[in-house]
CSV table of C-alpha atoms in Angstrom, one decimal:
chain,number,residue,atom,x,y,z
A,669,MET,CA,-33.9,2.6,-49.7
A,670,LYS,CA,-34.3,-1.0,-48.4
A,671,LEU,CA,-37.7,0.0,-46.9
A,672,ALA,CA,-38.8,1.2,-50.3
A,673,ILE,CA,-37.7,-1.9,-52.2
A,674,ARG,CA,-39.0,-4.5,-49.7
A,675,PRO,CA,-42.7,-4.1,-50.4
A,676,LEU,CA,-42.1,-4.1,-54.1
A,677,VAL,CA,-40.3,-7.4,-53.9
A,678,ALA,CA,-43.0,-8.8,-51.6
A,679,THR,CA,-45.6,-7.9,-54.2
A,680,ALA,CA,-43.4,-9.4,-56.9
A,681,VAL,CA,-43.1,-12.7,-55.0
A,682,ALA,CA,-46.9,-12.7,-54.3
A,683,LEU,CA,-47.4,-12.4,-58.1
A,684,GLY,CA,-45.1,-15.3,-58.8
A,685,ILE,CA,-42.1,-13.3,-60.0
A,686,ALA,CA,-38.6,-14.0,-58.9
A,687,ALA,CA,-37.4,-11.2,-56.6
A,688,ALA,CA,-34.1,-11.3,-58.4
A,689,SER,CA,-35.8,-9.9,-61.5
A,690,PHE,CA,-35.8,-6.5,-59.8
A,691,SER,CA,-32.1,-6.2,-59.1
A,692,ALA,CA,-31.4,-4.2,-62.2
A,693,VAL,CA,-34.8,-2.5,-62.5
A,694,ALA,CA,-34.8,-1.2,-58.9
A,695,GLN,CA,-31.8,1.0,-59.7
A,696,GLN,CA,-33.8,3.0,-62.3
A,697,ALA,CA,-37.3,2.1,-61.4
A,698,PRO,CA,-39.9,3.6,-63.7
A,699,LYS,CA,-42.4,6.0,-62.1
A,700,PRO,CA,-45.8,4.5,-60.8
A,701,GLU,CA,-47.7,6.4,-63.5
A,702,GLN,CA,-45.5,4.8,-66.1
A,703,LEU,CA,-46.1,1.3,-64.7
A,704,ILE,CA,-49.9,1.9,-64.6
A,705,LYS,CA,-49.8,3.1,-68.2
A,706,TRP,CA,-47.9,0.0,-69.2
A,707,ARG,CA,-50.3,-2.4,-67.4
A,708,GLN,CA,-53.3,-0.6,-68.9
A,709,SER,CA,-51.6,-1.0,-72.3
A,710,ALA,CA,-50.9,-4.6,-71.8
A,711,TYR,CA,-54.5,-5.4,-70.9
A,712,GLN,CA,-55.6,-3.5,-74.0
A,713,VAL,CA,-53.4,-5.6,-76.2
A,714,VAL,CA,-54.9,-8.7,-74.5
A,715,ALA,CA,-58.4,-7.3,-75.2
A,716,TRP,CA,-57.5,-6.7,-78.9
A,717,ASN,CA,-56.3,-10.2,-79.3
A,718,SER,CA,-59.1,-11.7,-77.4
A,719,GLY,CA,-61.5,-10.0,-79.8
A,720,ARG,CA,-59.7,-11.5,-82.7
A,721,ILE,CA,-60.1,-15.0,-81.3
A,722,LYS,CA,-63.7,-14.3,-80.4
A,723,ALA,CA,-64.4,-13.2,-84.0
A,724,SER,CA,-62.8,-16.4,-85.3
A,725,VAL,CA,-64.6,-18.8,-83.0
A,726,GLU,CA,-68.0,-17.1,-83.5
A,727,GLY,CA,-67.6,-16.5,-87.2
A,728,THR,CA,-65.4,-17.6,-90.0
A,729,TYR,CA,-62.5,-19.4,-88.5
A,730,ASN,CA,-59.0,-18.0,-89.4
A,731,LYS,CA,-56.2,-20.2,-88.1
A,732,ASP,CA,-53.5,-17.7,-88.7
A,733,GLU,CA,-55.3,-14.9,-86.9
A,734,VAL,CA,-56.0,-17.2,-83.9
A,735,VAL,CA,-52.4,-18.4,-83.7
A,736,LYS,CA,-51.0,-14.9,-83.7
A,737,ALA,CA,-53.5,-13.6,-81.2
A,738,ALA,CA,-53.1,-16.6,-78.9
A,739,ASN,CA,-49.3,-16.2,-79.0
A,740,THR,CA,-49.5,-12.6,-78.1
A,741,ILE,CA,-51.8,-13.2,-75.2
A,742,ALA,CA,-49.6,-16.0,-73.9
A,743,ALA,CA,-46.5,-13.9,-74.2
A,744,ILE,CA,-48.1,-11.1,-72.2
A,745,ALA,CA,-49.7,-13.4,-69.6
A,746,ASN,CA,-46.4,-15.1,-68.9
A,747,GLY,CA,-44.3,-12.0,-69.5
A,748,GLY,CA,-44.1,-10.6,-66.0
A,749,LEU,CA,-47.2,-8.4,-65.6
A,750,GLY,CA,-46.8,-8.6,-61.8
A,751,ALA,CA,-43.9,-6.1,-62.0
A,752,LEU,CA,-46.4,-3.5,-63.3
A,753,PHE,CA,-48.3,-3.8,-60.0
A,754,ALA,CA,-45.3,-2.8,-57.9
A,755,ALA,CA,-45.8,-1.1,-54.6
A,756,GLY,CA,-46.6,2.6,-55.2
A,757,THR,CA,-49.1,1.8,-58.0
A,758,GLU,CA,-52.1,1.1,-55.8
A,759,THR,CA,-53.6,4.4,-56.9
A,760,GLY,CA,-52.7,6.7,-59.7
A,761,LYS,CA,-53.3,7.6,-63.3
A,762,GLY,CA,-51.8,5.9,-66.4
A,763,TRP,CA,-53.9,6.5,-69.5
A,764,HIS,CA,-56.8,6.8,-67.0
A,765,ASP,CA,-57.3,6.3,-63.2
A,766,THR,CA,-56.3,2.8,-62.3
A,767,ALA,CA,-59.2,0.3,-61.9
A,768,ALA,CA,-57.1,-1.9,-59.7
A,769,LYS,CA,-58.7,-2.5,-56.3
A,770,PRO,CA,-56.5,-2.1,-53.1
A,771,GLU,CA,-57.3,-5.8,-52.3
A,772,ILE,CA,-54.7,-6.8,-54.9
A,773,TRP,CA,-51.9,-5.8,-52.4
A,774,ALA,CA,-53.6,-7.0,-49.3
A,775,THR,CA,-52.6,-10.0,-47.2
A,776,GLY,CA,-54.3,-13.1,-48.6
A,777,SER,CA,-54.6,-11.7,-52.1
A,778,LYS,CA,-55.2,-14.3,-54.7
A,779,VAL,CA,-53.6,-12.4,-57.6
A,780,GLY,CA,-50.7,-14.8,-57.7
A,781,GLU,CA,-53.0,-17.7,-58.2
A,782,TYR,CA,-55.2,-15.9,-60.7
A,783,SER,CA,-52.1,-14.7,-62.6
A,784,ALA,CA,-50.7,-18.3,-62.8
A,785,ASN,CA,-54.1,-19.6,-64.1
A,786,PHE,CA,-54.2,-16.9,-66.7
A,787,GLY,CA,-50.7,-17.9,-67.9
A,788,LYS,CA,-51.5,-21.6,-67.9
A,789,GLU,CA,-54.7,-21.3,-69.9
A,790,ALA,CA,-53.1,-18.8,-72.3
A,791,ASN,CA,-50.3,-21.2,-73.0
A,792,GLU,CA,-52.7,-24.0,-73.5
A,793,LEU,CA,-54.7,-21.9,-76.0
A,794,ALA,CA,-51.5,-21.0,-78.0
A,795,LYS,CA,-50.8,-24.8,-78.2
A,796,ILE,CA,-54.3,-25.8,-79.2
A,797,ALA,CA,-54.5,-23.0,-81.8
A,798,LEU,CA,-51.7,-24.6,-83.8
A,799,ALA,CA,-54.0,-27.6,-84.6
A,800,GLY,CA,-56.6,-25.2,-86.0
A,801,ASP,CA,-59.7,-27.0,-84.6
A,802,GLN,CA,-62.4,-24.4,-84.1
A,803,ALA,CA,-64.4,-26.3,-81.5
A,804,ALA,CA,-61.3,-27.1,-79.4
A,805,VAL,CA,-60.1,-23.4,-79.6
A,806,LYS,CA,-63.6,-22.2,-78.6
A,807,ASP,CA,-63.6,-24.5,-75.5
A,808,GLN,CA,-60.1,-23.4,-74.5
A,809,TYR,CA,-60.9,-19.7,-75.2
A,810,GLY,CA,-63.8,-20.1,-72.8
A,811,LYS,CA,-61.4,-21.4,-70.1
A,812,LEU,CA,-59.0,-18.5,-70.7
A,813,THR,CA,-61.7,-15.8,-70.5
A,814,ARG,CA,-62.9,-17.3,-67.2
A,815,THR,CA,-59.5,-16.7,-65.7
A,816,CYS,CA,-59.8,-13.0,-66.8
A,817,LYS,CA,-63.3,-12.8,-65.3
A,818,ALA,CA,-62.2,-14.4,-62.0
A,819,CYS,CA,-59.6,-11.7,-61.4
A,820,HIS,CA,-61.7,-8.9,-62.7
A,821,ASP,CA,-64.6,-9.9,-60.4
A,822,ASP,CA,-62.4,-9.7,-57.3
A,823,TYR,CA,-59.8,-7.1,-58.2
A,824,LYS,CA,-61.0,-4.7,-60.9
A,825,ALA,CA,-63.3,-1.8,-60.1
A,826,LYS,CA,-66.4,-1.4,-62.1
A,827,GLU,CA,-66.2,1.4,-64.7
B,244,MET,CA,-69.8,-1.9,-98.1
B,245,LYS,CA,-67.3,-3.2,-100.7
B,246,LEU,CA,-65.9,0.3,-101.3
B,247,ALA,CA,-65.3,0.7,-97.5
B,248,ILE,CA,-63.6,-2.6,-97.2
B,249,ARG,CA,-61.4,-2.4,-100.3
B,250,PRO,CA,-58.9,0.3,-99.0
B,251,LEU,CA,-58.6,-1.6,-95.7
B,252,VAL,CA,-57.6,-4.7,-97.5
B,253,ALA,CA,-55.2,-2.8,-99.7
B,254,THR,CA,-53.6,-1.4,-96.6
B,255,ALA,CA,-53.4,-4.8,-95.0
B,256,VAL,CA,-51.7,-6.2,-98.1
B,257,ALA,CA,-49.2,-3.3,-98.1
B,258,LEU,CA,-48.4,-4.1,-94.5
B,259,GLY,CA,-47.8,-7.8,-95.3
B,260,ILE,CA,-51.0,-9.2,-93.9
B,261,ALA,CA,-53.1,-11.7,-95.7
B,262,ALA,CA,-56.3,-10.1,-96.9
B,263,ALA,CA,-58.2,-13.2,-95.8
B,264,SER,CA,-57.5,-12.2,-92.2
B,265,PHE,CA,-60.2,-9.6,-92.5
B,266,SER,CA,-63.1,-11.8,-93.6
B,267,ALA,CA,-64.4,-12.1,-90.1
B,268,VAL,CA,-63.2,-8.9,-88.7
B,269,ALA,CA,-64.8,-6.8,-91.4
B,270,GLN,CA,-68.2,-7.8,-90.3
B,271,GLN,CA,-67.8,-6.2,-87.0
B,272,ALA,CA,-64.9,-3.8,-87.5
B,273,PRO,CA,-63.8,-1.9,-84.4
B,274,LYS,CA,-64.0,1.9,-84.7
B,275,PRO,CA,-60.9,3.8,-85.8
B,276,GLU,CA,-60.4,5.3,-82.4
B,277,GLN,CA,-60.3,1.7,-80.9
B,278,LEU,CA,-57.7,0.6,-83.5
B,279,ILE,CA,-55.6,3.7,-82.7
B,280,LYS,CA,-55.9,3.0,-79.0
B,281,TRP,CA,-54.8,-0.6,-79.5
B,282,ARG,CA,-51.8,0.3,-81.6
B,283,GLN,CA,-50.7,2.9,-79.1
B,284,SER,CA,-51.0,0.3,-76.4
B,285,ALA,CA,-49.1,-2.3,-78.4
B,286,TYR,CA,-46.2,0.1,-78.9
B,287,GLN,CA,-46.3,0.9,-75.2
B,288,VAL,CA,-45.9,-2.8,-74.4
B,289,VAL,CA,-43.0,-2.9,-76.8
B,290,ALA,CA,-41.4,0.1,-75.0
B,291,TRP,CA,-41.9,-1.5,-71.6
B,292,ASN,CA,-40.2,-4.7,-72.7
B,293,SER,CA,-37.5,-2.9,-74.7
B,294,GLY,CA,-36.7,-1.1,-71.4
B,295,ARG,CA,-36.4,-4.4,-69.6
B,296,ILE,CA,-33.9,-5.7,-72.1
B,297,LYS,CA,-32.0,-2.4,-72.0
B,298,ALA,CA,-31.7,-2.6,-68.2
B,299,SER,CA,-30.3,-6.1,-68.5
B,300,VAL,CA,-27.8,-5.5,-71.2
B,301,GLU,CA,-26.5,-2.3,-69.6
B,302,GLY,CA,-26.7,-3.5,-66.0
B,303,THR,CA,-27.0,-6.8,-64.2
B,304,TYR,CA,-28.0,-9.4,-66.8
B,305,ASN,CA,-31.2,-11.4,-66.0
B,306,LYS,CA,-31.8,-14.1,-68.5
B,307,ASP,CA,-35.4,-14.8,-67.4
B,308,GLU,CA,-36.3,-11.1,-67.8
B,309,VAL,CA,-34.8,-10.9,-71.2
B,310,VAL,CA,-36.4,-14.1,-72.5
B,311,LYS,CA,-39.8,-12.9,-71.3
B,312,ALA,CA,-39.4,-9.4,-72.7
B,313,ALA,CA,-38.0,-10.6,-76.1
B,314,ASN,CA,-40.9,-13.2,-76.4
B,315,THR,CA,-43.4,-10.5,-75.9
B,316,ILE,CA,-41.9,-8.1,-78.4
B,317,ALA,CA,-41.6,-10.9,-80.9
B,318,ALA,CA,-45.3,-11.9,-80.4
B,319,ILE,CA,-46.4,-8.3,-81.0
B,320,ALA,CA,-44.1,-7.6,-83.9
B,321,ASN,CA,-45.3,-10.7,-85.7
B,322,GLY,CA,-48.9,-10.6,-84.4
B,323,GLY,CA,-50.5,-8.5,-87.1
B,324,LEU,CA,-50.0,-4.8,-86.0
B,325,GLY,CA,-50.8,-3.8,-89.6
B,326,ALA,CA,-54.5,-4.4,-89.0
B,327,LEU,CA,-54.4,-1.6,-86.5
B,328,PHE,CA,-53.4,0.8,-89.3
B,329,ALA,CA,-56.5,0.0,-91.3
B,330,ALA,CA,-57.9,2.7,-93.6
B,331,GLY,CA,-59.8,5.3,-91.5
B,332,THR,CA,-57.1,5.5,-88.9
B,333,GLU,CA,-54.9,8.0,-90.7
B,334,THR,CA,-56.0,10.6,-88.2
B,335,GLY,CA,-57.8,10.4,-84.9
B,336,LYS,CA,-57.3,10.0,-81.2
B,337,GLY,CA,-56.8,6.8,-79.3
B,338,TRP,CA,-55.2,7.5,-75.9
B,339,HIS,CA,-53.8,10.6,-77.6
B,340,ASP,CA,-53.7,12.0,-81.1
B,341,THR,CA,-52.0,9.6,-83.4
B,342,ALA,CA,-48.4,10.2,-84.2
B,343,ALA,CA,-48.7,8.2,-87.4
B,344,LYS,CA,-47.7,10.3,-90.5
B,345,PRO,CA,-50.0,10.1,-93.5
B,346,GLU,CA,-47.0,8.8,-95.6
B,347,ILE,CA,-47.7,5.4,-94.0
B,348,TRP,CA,-50.7,5.0,-96.3
B,349,ALA,CA,-49.2,6.6,-99.4
B,350,THR,CA,-48.1,4.9,-102.6
B,351,GLY,CA,-44.6,3.7,-102.2
B,352,SER,CA,-44.8,3.4,-98.4
B,353,LYS,CA,-42.1,1.3,-96.9
B,354,VAL,CA,-44.1,0.3,-93.8
B,355,GLY,CA,-44.5,-3.3,-95.1
B,356,GLU,CA,-40.7,-3.6,-95.4
B,357,TYR,CA,-40.0,-2.0,-92.0
B,358,SER,CA,-42.6,-4.1,-90.4
B,359,ALA,CA,-41.1,-7.3,-91.8
B,360,ASN,CA,-37.6,-6.2,-90.5
B,361,PHE,CA,-39.1,-5.5,-87.1
B,362,GLY,CA,-40.6,-9.0,-87.0
B,363,LYS,CA,-37.4,-10.7,-88.3
B,364,GLU,CA,-35.0,-9.0,-85.8
B,365,ALA,CA,-37.5,-9.5,-82.9
B,366,ASN,CA,-37.7,-13.2,-83.7
B,367,GLU,CA,-33.9,-13.4,-83.8
B,368,LEU,CA,-33.6,-11.7,-80.4
B,369,ALA,CA,-36.1,-14.1,-78.9
B,370,LYS,CA,-34.0,-17.0,-80.2
B,371,ILE,CA,-30.7,-15.5,-79.0
B,372,ALA,CA,-32.1,-14.6,-75.6
B,373,LEU,CA,-32.5,-18.3,-74.8
B,374,ALA,CA,-28.7,-18.8,-74.8
B,375,GLY,CA,-28.4,-16.1,-72.2
B,376,ASP,CA,-25.2,-14.5,-73.7
B,377,GLN,CA,-25.3,-10.8,-72.7
B,378,ALA,CA,-23.0,-9.6,-75.5
B,379,ALA,CA,-24.9,-11.5,-78.2
B,380,VAL,CA,-28.2,-10.1,-76.8
B,381,LYS,CA,-26.8,-6.6,-76.7
B,382,ASP,CA,-25.8,-6.8,-80.4
B,383,GLN,CA,-29.1,-8.2,-81.5
B,384,TYR,CA,-31.0,-5.7,-79.3
B,385,GLY,CA,-29.2,-3.0,-81.2
B,386,LYS,CA,-30.3,-4.5,-84.5
B,387,LEU,CA,-33.9,-4.6,-83.2
B,388,THR,CA,-34.0,-1.0,-82.0
B,389,ARG,CA,-32.6,0.2,-85.4
B,390,THR,CA,-35.7,-1.3,-87.0
B,391,CYS,CA,-37.8,0.8,-84.6
B,392,LYS,CA,-35.9,3.9,-85.4
B,393,ALA,CA,-36.0,3.4,-89.1
B,394,CYS,CA,-39.8,3.4,-89.1
B,395,HIS,CA,-40.1,6.2,-86.5
B,396,ASP,CA,-37.8,8.4,-88.5
B,397,ASP,CA,-39.9,8.1,-91.6
B,398,TYR,CA,-43.4,7.6,-90.3
B,399,LYS,CA,-43.8,8.9,-86.7
B,400,ALA,CA,-44.4,12.5,-86.0
B,401,LYS,CA,-42.1,14.2,-83.5
B,402,GLU,CA,-43.8,14.8,-80.1
């Protein structure tokens, strides 16, 4: 049992998550396919909300839309996505075959750094969105999407 | 074009969303299948985070886990889910065939009320979670899940 849990915790630490978070979850750990489904869902929700912000910065600006969308992305980005990449989820099918590359779990993986950047820029966007300045939001939205791209370039398989 | 947009706006208003939110989106409206996929994803993310809170209130309490999970649910609950039920999405396949019942879009539909309750109780849980009192969180978590059940009982087809 300890052998099974240890790599999961190591992955969690690498992804910037307190190992203690797993004390309860480990007892009734969801299956890898469920975790993959959840992470695919989480990124879909990010894509939905990213599209809402994009529509606003490129078209008619809607402050309320941007605030809601930025809040949702920030909550997900800082909500513990790393747990959905637990050991055992390197391959498998959620809604579809995972696009996660094995390098995510390799020694020297930069996913923890990328994940922290994603959270940081998402929080900054949620803050800036409250002021409702389209140009400032557009600039910060660019910073946010570059954190998405950095991680996808290294760790997401091409479709 | 106006005829196509009008029912979408009517649905949005019924779901408690400002019609103005659609001004930009309507110009490049995502396909119904995309909207269904996004809403199925959003509810999966809610389910993931609901499970994290359940594990904490029924097992070893982890304040950080609960705060993150409650924040994510609150962001989604108040983030404009109604737009994902736009006219044209009454039937169709996202990740799977929609489980949404046609009564959602019928006259007298209570989805707006249910959605508001969901948002209200989710916000309250996010607030209560900050204090870290397990019993208080458990009580509020019960109130939140009852808003899920109320809507599912009326508007979600059995699997």
